[in-house]
Amino acid sequence: MTVLDSRALNRATLARQLLLERADMKPSDAVSHLCGLQAQEPQEPFTGLWSRLRGFDPAALDGLLTGRTVVRTHLMRRTVHLVTAADVLAWRARHEPMLRQRVLGTYRRELDGVDLGELASAARAVTSDGEPRTMTEIAAALVGRWPAPGRRALGEMVVAALVPMAQTPPRGLWRVKAGVRNTPLAHWLGREPAPPAPDGTDPVGAALVRRYLAAFGPAASADLRAWCGLAGLPAAVAAVRGELIAFRDERGRELLDLPDAPRPDPATPAPVRFLPAFDNAVLGYHDRGRIIDDGHRGLSVEGARVVLVDGRVRGTWTVDAGTVAVSPLRGLTRAERAAVVEEGGSLASFLSGGESDGVRVTEG
């Protein structure tokens, strides 16, 4: 079986994630191809798409949000993602057991004895008018009947798990600061999410395997589960295995992939790219060694914005008074530094609306 080393996996990841070269792709198609963008920090998807798409205009993503073509919602791993309306309607029921279990993992003691079916029915009644509400407002309407758990536990169980919700604009619009207000997906999108599949079948799981590999492969089953957080995927993998090809990584793990998906030559040059906080190019794997060194793995879960140099995480970045400030994790060559300054200047111009192209690189 062919062995793919970390550089080969790196270049495949960059190609699938639209980071090897910017794509001529509509933002809606990019969100779909990437299986969504992690979006608990509401401005970060704009940088994620700017780094991936040629000529990206933030107004285009604003239009998708207000036009209800893409939605902010709790989905993979119970984190807020920006996903297409079509995908959230198709995928939401498959994620619900995981969403419930993850909320219970935090609030099991508080919610002990609460009939979640009754809580869901009451929450649907409270939100049936479609009026966007904060989690606190939703919980306040329920706490009289369930006083023991407290408002936080009730609110998180309802909003993140029991009732499929959309976070409504202006939350998530370009340069807008707005709190989270929730409305049922069924009201926001005009139809209910697809129901769960019949027992013994998992068409959504099979679709997720294919979609994940298209955006993240080649990858192991553990990587797939780390990305989405779902249980029961070995059966879905088995169902589509005949469509896939297999490799091994340098640790001996089996990696699965779509036969015709891009796997560039490991010698392919990789441009400098600036990634937003919690970007799935880093977080979308159990083994993140293809893109970040083990010694820096913590950065990926701490919300650090990272800089890719030759395809790997080699620095972090922030913005200060319109200037992009880069902190290398190791020394940069003269050519690498020049490339970081050039791309950082373009990013500063994008973030500032053309008012600044300042870049500051500290000594690594």
GROMACS .gro file of C-alpha atoms in nm:
model
  364
    1MET     CA    1   0.000   0.000   0.000
    2THR     CA    2   0.138   0.341  -0.097
    3VAL     CA    3   0.273   0.546   0.195
    4LEU     CA    4   0.200   0.919   0.196
    5ASP     CA    5   0.446   1.121   0.401
    6SER     CA    6   0.352   1.438   0.587
    7ARG     CA    7   0.452   1.662   0.296
    8ALA     CA    8   0.234   1.469   0.051
    9LEU     CA    9  -0.056   1.491   0.295
   10ASN     CA   10   0.012   1.860   0.345
   11ARG     CA   11  -0.010   1.937  -0.024
   12ALA     CA   12  -0.327   1.730  -0.060
   13THR     CA   13  -0.482   1.918   0.233
   14LEU     CA   14  -0.389   2.255   0.086
   15ALA     CA   15  -0.537   2.161  -0.250
   16ARG     CA   16  -0.864   2.034  -0.100
   17GLN     CA   17  -0.889   2.336   0.130
   18LEU     CA   18  -0.838   2.585  -0.159
   19LEU     CA   19  -0.513   2.704  -0.002
   20LEU     CA   20  -0.267   2.595  -0.268
   21GLU     CA   21  -0.404   2.858  -0.503
   22ARG     CA   22  -0.703   3.085  -0.472
   23ALA     CA   23  -1.009   2.943  -0.641
   24ASP     CA   24  -1.241   3.105  -0.893
   25MET     CA   25  -1.545   2.990  -0.701
   26LYS     CA   26  -1.861   3.152  -0.571
   27PRO     CA   27  -1.860   3.192  -0.191
   28SER     CA   28  -2.167   2.970  -0.160
   29ASP     CA   29  -1.992   2.695  -0.355
   30ALA     CA   30  -1.681   2.734  -0.139
   31VAL     CA   31  -1.883   2.704   0.183
   32SER     CA   32  -2.042   2.391   0.041
   33HIS     CA   33  -1.714   2.240  -0.079
   34LEU     CA   34  -1.548   2.303   0.258
   35CYS     CA   35  -1.842   2.140   0.441
   36GLY     CA   36  -1.887   2.467   0.624
   37LEU     CA   37  -1.654   2.703   0.807
   38GLN     CA   38  -1.615   2.712   1.182
   39ALA     CA   39  -1.767   3.040   1.289
   40GLN     CA   40  -1.803   3.087   1.663
   41GLU     CA   41  -1.594   3.401   1.612
   42PRO     CA   42  -1.833   3.575   1.371
   43GLN     CA   43  -1.581   3.773   1.163
   44GLU     CA   44  -1.337   3.487   1.105
   45PRO     CA   45  -1.511   3.324   0.805
   46PHE     CA   46  -1.445   3.639   0.603
   47THR     CA   47  -1.069   3.592   0.640
   48GLY     CA   48  -1.109   3.221   0.573
   49LEU     CA   49  -1.280   3.288   0.241
   50TRP     CA   50  -1.048   3.577   0.149
   51SER     CA   51  -0.752   3.341   0.182
   52ARG     CA   52  -0.919   3.084  -0.044
   53LEU     CA   53  -1.109   3.275  -0.312
   54ARG     CA   54  -0.988   3.507  -0.585
   55GLY     CA   55  -1.146   3.851  -0.558
   56PHE     CA   56  -1.357   3.768  -0.253
   57ASP     CA   57  -1.601   4.048  -0.163
   58PRO     CA   58  -1.736   4.046   0.196
   59ALA     CA   59  -2.066   4.182   0.069
   60ALA     CA   60  -2.119   3.853  -0.113
   61LEU     CA   61  -2.113   3.659   0.213
   62ASP     CA   62  -2.339   3.919   0.377
   63GLY     CA   63  -2.586   3.861   0.095
   64LEU     CA   64  -2.576   3.486   0.147
   65LEU     CA   65  -2.651   3.529   0.517
   66THR     CA   66  -2.934   3.778   0.476
   67GLY     CA   67  -3.064   3.584   0.177
   68ARG     CA   68  -3.070   3.264   0.389
   69THR     CA   69  -2.848   3.070   0.149
   70VAL     CA   70  -2.592   3.011   0.426
   71VAL     CA   71  -2.673   2.977   0.795
   72ARG     CA   72  -2.491   3.011   1.126
   73THR     CA   73  -2.584   2.714   1.345
   74HIS     CA   74  -2.453   2.460   1.594
   75LEU     CA   75  -2.345   2.152   1.403
   76MET     CA   76  -2.011   1.969   1.386
   77ARG     CA   77  -1.869   1.904   1.735
   78ARG     CA   78  -2.144   2.134   1.879
   79THR     CA   79  -1.951   2.436   1.755
   80VAL     CA   80  -2.105   2.718   1.553
   81HIS     CA   81  -2.051   2.664   1.182
   82LEU     CA   82  -2.137   2.861   0.872
   83VAL     CA   83  -2.299   2.606   0.639
   84THR     CA   84  -2.524   2.614   0.337
   85ALA     CA   85  -2.897   2.593   0.394
   86ALA     CA   86  -2.909   2.274   0.189
   87ASP     CA   87  -2.645   2.108   0.403
   88VAL     CA   88  -2.790   2.201   0.741
   89LEU     CA   89  -3.134   2.079   0.634
   90ALA     CA   90  -2.985   1.749   0.516
   91TRP     CA   91  -2.740   1.696   0.803
   92ARG     CA   92  -2.907   1.833   1.116
   93ALA     CA   93  -3.104   1.524   1.224
   94ARG     CA   94  -2.790   1.306   1.192
   95HIS     CA   95  -2.609   1.541   1.432
   96GLU     CA   96  -2.883   1.574   1.694
   97PRO     CA   97  -2.788   1.275   1.917
   98MET     CA   98  -2.429   1.401   1.927
   99LEU     CA   99  -2.544   1.755   2.007
  100ARG     CA  100  -2.757   1.628   2.296
  101GLN     CA  101  -2.477   1.416   2.436
  102ARG     CA  102  -2.228   1.702   2.420
  103VAL     CA  103  -2.459   1.936   2.608
  104LEU     CA  104  -2.526   1.662   2.863
  105GLY     CA  105  -2.152   1.614   2.896
  106THR     CA  106  -2.144   1.964   3.044
  107TYR     CA  107  -2.482   1.979   3.219
  108ARG     CA  108  -2.571   1.617   3.299
  109ARG     CA  109  -2.614   1.683   3.671
  110GLU     CA  110  -2.823   1.997   3.616
  111LEU     CA  111  -3.049   1.827   3.362
  112ASP     CA  112  -3.089   1.501   3.552
  113GLY     CA  113  -3.458   1.410   3.561
  114VAL     CA  114  -3.560   1.653   3.286
  115ASP     CA  115  -3.764   1.487   3.011
  116LEU     CA  116  -3.586   1.621   2.704
  117GLY     CA  117  -3.879   1.541   2.480
  118GLU     CA  118  -4.108   1.756   2.694
  119LEU     CA  119  -3.847   2.031   2.708
  120ALA     CA  120  -3.815   2.024   2.329
  121SER     CA  121  -4.191   2.049   2.283
  122ALA     CA  122  -4.214   2.342   2.521
  123ALA     CA  123  -3.923   2.517   2.352
  124ARG     CA  124  -4.082   2.471   2.010
  125ALA     CA  125  -4.398   2.631   2.143
  126VAL     CA  126  -4.204   2.927   2.284
  127THR     CA  127  -4.023   2.985   1.954
  128SER     CA  128  -4.306   2.896   1.716
  129ASP     CA  129  -4.368   3.259   1.619
  130GLY     CA  130  -4.019   3.273   1.460
  131GLU     CA  131  -3.924   3.585   1.654
  132PRO     CA  132  -3.543   3.587   1.701
  133ARG     CA  133  -3.459   3.547   2.069
  134THR     CA  134  -3.149   3.530   2.282
  135MET     CA  135  -3.072   3.207   2.462
  136THR     CA  136  -3.146   3.388   2.788
  137GLU     CA  137  -3.491   3.491   2.666
  138ILE     CA  138  -3.573   3.136   2.559
  139ALA     CA  139  -3.457   2.994   2.891
  140ALA     CA  140  -3.654   3.258   3.084
  141ALA     CA  141  -3.973   3.133   2.921
  142LEU     CA  142  -3.899   2.777   3.033
  143VAL     CA  143  -3.744   2.815   3.376
  144GLY     CA  144  -4.081   2.844   3.553
  145ARG     CA  145  -4.159   2.485   3.455
  146TRP     CA  146  -3.802   2.358   3.503
  147PRO     CA  147  -3.646   2.574   3.776
  148ALA     CA  148  -3.389   2.325   3.901
  149PRO     CA  149  -3.146   2.310   3.605
  150GLY     CA  150  -3.098   2.687   3.582
  151ARG     CA  151  -3.125   2.908   3.279
  152ARG     CA  152  -2.783   2.834   3.132
  153ALA     CA  153  -2.833   2.459   3.116
  154LEU     CA  154  -3.187   2.491   2.979
  155GLY     CA  155  -3.084   2.748   2.721
  156GLU     CA  156  -2.786   2.556   2.589
  157MET     CA  157  -2.978   2.231   2.564
  158VAL     CA  158  -3.257   2.399   2.369
  159VAL     CA  159  -3.051   2.622   2.141
  160ALA     CA  160  -2.758   2.389   2.072
  161ALA     CA  161  -2.941   2.057   2.060
  162LEU     CA  162  -3.316   2.018   2.097
  163VAL     CA  163  -3.453   2.274   1.850
  164PRO     CA  164  -3.259   2.322   1.523
  165MET     CA  165  -3.176   2.692   1.526
  166ALA     CA  166  -3.028   2.958   1.301
  167GLN     CA  167  -2.837   3.253   1.440
  168THR     CA  168  -2.996   3.543   1.258
  169PRO     CA  169  -2.826   3.847   1.105
  170PRO     CA  170  -2.695   4.100   1.184
  171ARG     CA  171  -2.484   3.847   1.378
  172GLY     CA  172  -2.204   3.740   1.145
  173LEU     CA  173  -2.222   4.027   0.897
  174TRP     CA  174  -1.906   4.207   0.786
  175ARG     CA  175  -1.776   4.450   1.049
  176VAL     CA  176  -2.099   4.427   1.247
  177LYS     CA  177  -2.099   4.358   1.620
  178ALA     CA  178  -2.426   4.198   1.724
  179GLY     CA  179  -2.537   3.953   1.988
  180VAL     CA  180  -2.668   3.605   1.917
  181ARG     CA  181  -3.039   3.579   1.844
  182ASN     CA  182  -3.191   3.245   1.751
  183THR     CA  183  -3.488   3.139   1.547
  184PRO     CA  184  -3.594   2.787   1.443
  185LEU     CA  185  -3.436   2.668   1.120
  186ALA     CA  186  -3.781   2.564   0.999
  187HIS     CA  187  -3.899   2.923   1.022
  188TRP     CA  188  -3.579   3.080   0.886
  189LEU     CA  189  -3.551   2.847   0.587
  190GLY     CA  190  -3.918   2.775   0.528
  191ARG     CA  191  -3.902   2.402   0.585
  192GLU     CA  192  -3.810   2.150   0.850
  193PRO     CA  193  -3.475   1.968   0.843
  194ALA     CA  194  -3.492   1.624   0.683
  195PRO     CA  195  -3.609   1.354   0.928
  196PRO     CA  196  -3.373   1.086   1.060
  197ALA     CA  197  -3.308   0.796   0.825
  198PRO     CA  198  -3.480   0.464   0.890
  199ASP     CA  199  -3.302   0.236   1.136
  200GLY     CA  200  -3.022   0.039   0.977
  201THR     CA  201  -2.952   0.302   0.713
  202ASP     CA  202  -2.723   0.604   0.717
  203PRO     CA  203  -2.731   0.794   0.386
  204VAL     CA  204  -2.621   1.116   0.555
  205GLY     CA  205  -2.325   0.940   0.713
  206ALA     CA  206  -2.220   0.804   0.373
  207ALA     CA  207  -2.256   1.149   0.218
  208LEU     CA  208  -2.047   1.301   0.497
  209VAL     CA  209  -1.768   1.051   0.432
  210ARG     CA  210  -1.753   1.149   0.067
  211ARG     CA  211  -1.782   1.521   0.136
  212TYR     CA  212  -1.521   1.512   0.411
  213LEU     CA  213  -1.269   1.332   0.192
  214ALA     CA  214  -1.329   1.578  -0.092
  215ALA     CA  215  -1.245   1.869   0.140
  216PHE     CA  216  -0.994   1.711   0.381
  217GLY     CA  217  -0.863   1.379   0.245
  218PRO     CA  218  -0.673   1.157   0.236
  219ALA     CA  219  -0.771   1.088   0.595
  220ALA     CA  220  -0.824   0.818   0.856
  221SER     CA  221  -1.159   0.731   1.009
  222ALA     CA  222  -1.036   0.894   1.332
  223ASP     CA  223  -0.984   1.219   1.142
  224LEU     CA  224  -1.340   1.207   1.009
  225ARG     CA  225  -1.482   1.159   1.358
  226ALA     CA  226  -1.262   1.433   1.502
  227TRP     CA  227  -1.401   1.673   1.241
  228CYS     CA  228  -1.771   1.603   1.290
  229GLY     CA  229  -1.792   1.443   1.634
  230LEU     CA  230  -2.040   1.179   1.518
  231ALA     CA  231  -2.064   0.821   1.636
  232GLY     CA  232  -2.158   0.528   1.415
  233LEU     CA  233  -1.943   0.631   1.121
  234PRO     CA  234  -1.755   0.300   1.074
  235ALA     CA  235  -2.073   0.160   0.916
  236ALA     CA  236  -2.094   0.460   0.684
  237VAL     CA  237  -1.729   0.419   0.590
  238ALA     CA  238  -1.788   0.050   0.523
  239ALA     CA  239  -2.086   0.133   0.303
  240VAL     CA  240  -1.876   0.349   0.068
  241ARG     CA  241  -1.542   0.171   0.098
  242GLY     CA  242  -1.584   0.017  -0.244
  243GLU     CA  243  -1.578   0.369  -0.393
  244LEU     CA  244  -1.254   0.463  -0.217
  245ILE     CA  245  -0.883   0.397  -0.243
  246ALA     CA  246  -0.647   0.345   0.049
  247PHE     CA  247  -0.301   0.463   0.151
  248ARG     CA  248  -0.098   0.454   0.469
  249ASP     CA  249   0.070   0.739   0.651
  250GLU     CA  250   0.415   0.722   0.806
  251ARG     CA  251   0.264   0.595   1.131
  252GLY     CA  252   0.099   0.304   0.953
  253ARG     CA  253  -0.257   0.437   0.977
  254GLU     CA  254  -0.490   0.354   0.691
  255LEU     CA  255  -0.596   0.664   0.499
  256LEU     CA  256  -0.899   0.663   0.272
  257ASP     CA  257  -0.961   0.889  -0.024
  258LEU     CA  258  -1.169   0.951  -0.333
  259PRO     CA  259  -0.997   0.809  -0.640
  260ASP     CA  260  -1.002   1.127  -0.848
  261ALA     CA  261  -0.939   1.383  -0.574
  262PRO     CA  262  -0.626   1.600  -0.611
  263ARG     CA  263  -0.304   1.473  -0.457
  264PRO     CA  264  -0.041   1.719  -0.581
  265ASP     CA  265   0.327   1.645  -0.615
  266PRO     CA  266   0.483   1.699  -0.268
  267ALA     CA  267   0.732   1.937  -0.433
  268THR     CA  268   0.451   2.174  -0.538
  269PRO     CA  269   0.526   2.523  -0.401
  270ALA     CA  270   0.283   2.644  -0.134
  271PRO     CA  271   0.213   3.016  -0.094
  272VAL     CA  272   0.195   3.200   0.237
  273ARG     CA  273  -0.159   3.197   0.370
  274PHE     CA  274  -0.317   3.367   0.672
  275LEU     CA  275  -0.581   3.153   0.843
  276PRO     CA  276  -0.850   3.274   1.084
  277ALA     CA  277  -0.911   3.145   1.434
  278PHE     CA  278  -1.027   2.782   1.454
  279ASP     CA  279  -0.982   2.721   1.082
  280ASN     CA  280  -1.084   2.369   0.985
  281ALA     CA  281  -0.772   2.322   0.774
  282VAL     CA  282  -0.603   2.275   1.111
  283LEU     CA  283  -0.888   2.155   1.333
  284GLY     CA  284  -1.044   1.910   1.088
  285TYR     CA  285  -0.818   1.615   1.181
  286HIS     CA  286  -0.736   1.392   1.475
  287ASP     CA  287  -0.375   1.385   1.357
  288ARG     CA  288  -0.292   1.745   1.271
  289GLY     CA  289   0.075   1.671   1.203
  290ARG     CA  290   0.024   1.723   0.831
  291ILE     CA  291  -0.009   2.099   0.889
  292ILE     CA  292   0.106   2.187   1.243
  293ASP     CA  293   0.394   2.060   1.456
  294ASP     CA  294   0.294   1.871   1.772
  295GLY     CA  295   0.471   2.130   1.983
  296HIS     CA  296   0.237   2.401   1.853
  297ARG     CA  297  -0.082   2.192   1.846
  298GLY     CA  298  -0.230   2.391   2.133
  299LEU     CA  299  -0.253   2.698   1.912
  300SER     CA  300  -0.524   2.531   1.707
  301VAL     CA  301  -0.764   2.505   2.001
  302GLU     CA  302  -0.671   2.833   2.168
  303GLY     CA  303  -0.816   3.045   1.891
  304ALA     CA  304  -0.483   3.169   1.758
  305ARG     CA  305  -0.486   3.297   1.402
  306VAL     CA  306  -0.202   3.125   1.219
  307VAL     CA  307   0.027   3.185   0.923
  308LEU     CA  308   0.114   2.906   0.683
  309VAL     CA  309   0.467   2.919   0.537
  310ASP     CA  310   0.547   2.640   0.292
  311GLY     CA  311   0.213   2.491   0.387
  312ARG     CA  312   0.275   2.459   0.761
  313VAL     CA  313   0.188   2.668   1.064
  314ARG     CA  314   0.496   2.886   1.116
  315GLY     CA  315   0.353   3.186   1.296
  316THR     CA  316   0.056   3.359   1.451
  317TRP     CA  317  -0.100   3.692   1.360
  318THR     CA  318  -0.315   3.965   1.509
  319VAL     CA  319  -0.435   4.307   1.396
  320ASP     CA  320  -0.338   4.625   1.581
  321ALA     CA  321  -0.460   4.966   1.458
  322GLY     CA  322  -0.491   4.838   1.102
  323THR     CA  323  -0.149   4.672   1.102
  324VAL     CA  324  -0.116   4.295   1.069
  325ALA     CA  325   0.133   4.183   1.335
  326VAL     CA  326   0.303   3.849   1.269
  327SER     CA  327   0.486   3.650   1.537
  328PRO     CA  328   0.693   3.372   1.375
  329LEU     CA  329   0.729   3.043   1.559
  330ARG     CA  330   1.076   3.003   1.413
  331GLY     CA  331   1.318   3.217   1.216
  332LEU     CA  332   1.212   3.305   0.862
  333THR     CA  333   1.441   3.313   0.564
  334ARG     CA  334   1.464   3.641   0.374
  335ALA     CA  335   1.239   3.503   0.100
  336GLU     CA  336   0.985   3.370   0.351
  337ARG     CA  337   0.977   3.701   0.535
  338ALA     CA  338   0.921   3.890   0.210
  339ALA     CA  339   0.633   3.659   0.119
  340VAL     CA  340   0.478   3.698   0.465
  341VAL     CA  341   0.501   4.078   0.438
  342GLU     CA  342   0.345   4.078   0.091
  343GLU     CA  343   0.050   3.855   0.185
  344GLY     CA  344   0.011   4.028   0.520
  345GLY     CA  345  -0.010   4.365   0.348
  346SER     CA  346  -0.287   4.237   0.124
  347LEU     CA  347  -0.469   4.103   0.428
  348ALA     CA  348  -0.434   4.435   0.611
  349SER     CA  349  -0.580   4.614   0.309
  350PHE     CA  350  -0.872   4.369   0.297
  351LEU     CA  351  -0.950   4.400   0.667
  352SER     CA  352  -0.923   4.779   0.668
  353GLY     CA  353  -1.115   4.841   0.347
  354GLY     CA  354  -0.802   4.971   0.176
  355GLU     CA  355  -0.709   5.215   0.450
  356SER     CA  356  -0.392   5.033   0.560
  357ASP     CA  357  -0.146   4.779   0.426
  358GLY     CA  358   0.079   4.781   0.730
  359VAL     CA  359   0.263   4.467   0.839
  360ARG     CA  360   0.491   4.413   1.136
  361VAL     CA  361   0.694   4.093   1.170
  362THR     CA  362   0.862   4.031   1.504
  363GLU     CA  363   1.186   3.839   1.530
  364GLY     CA  364   1.132   3.464   1.534
   0.00000   0.00000   0.00000
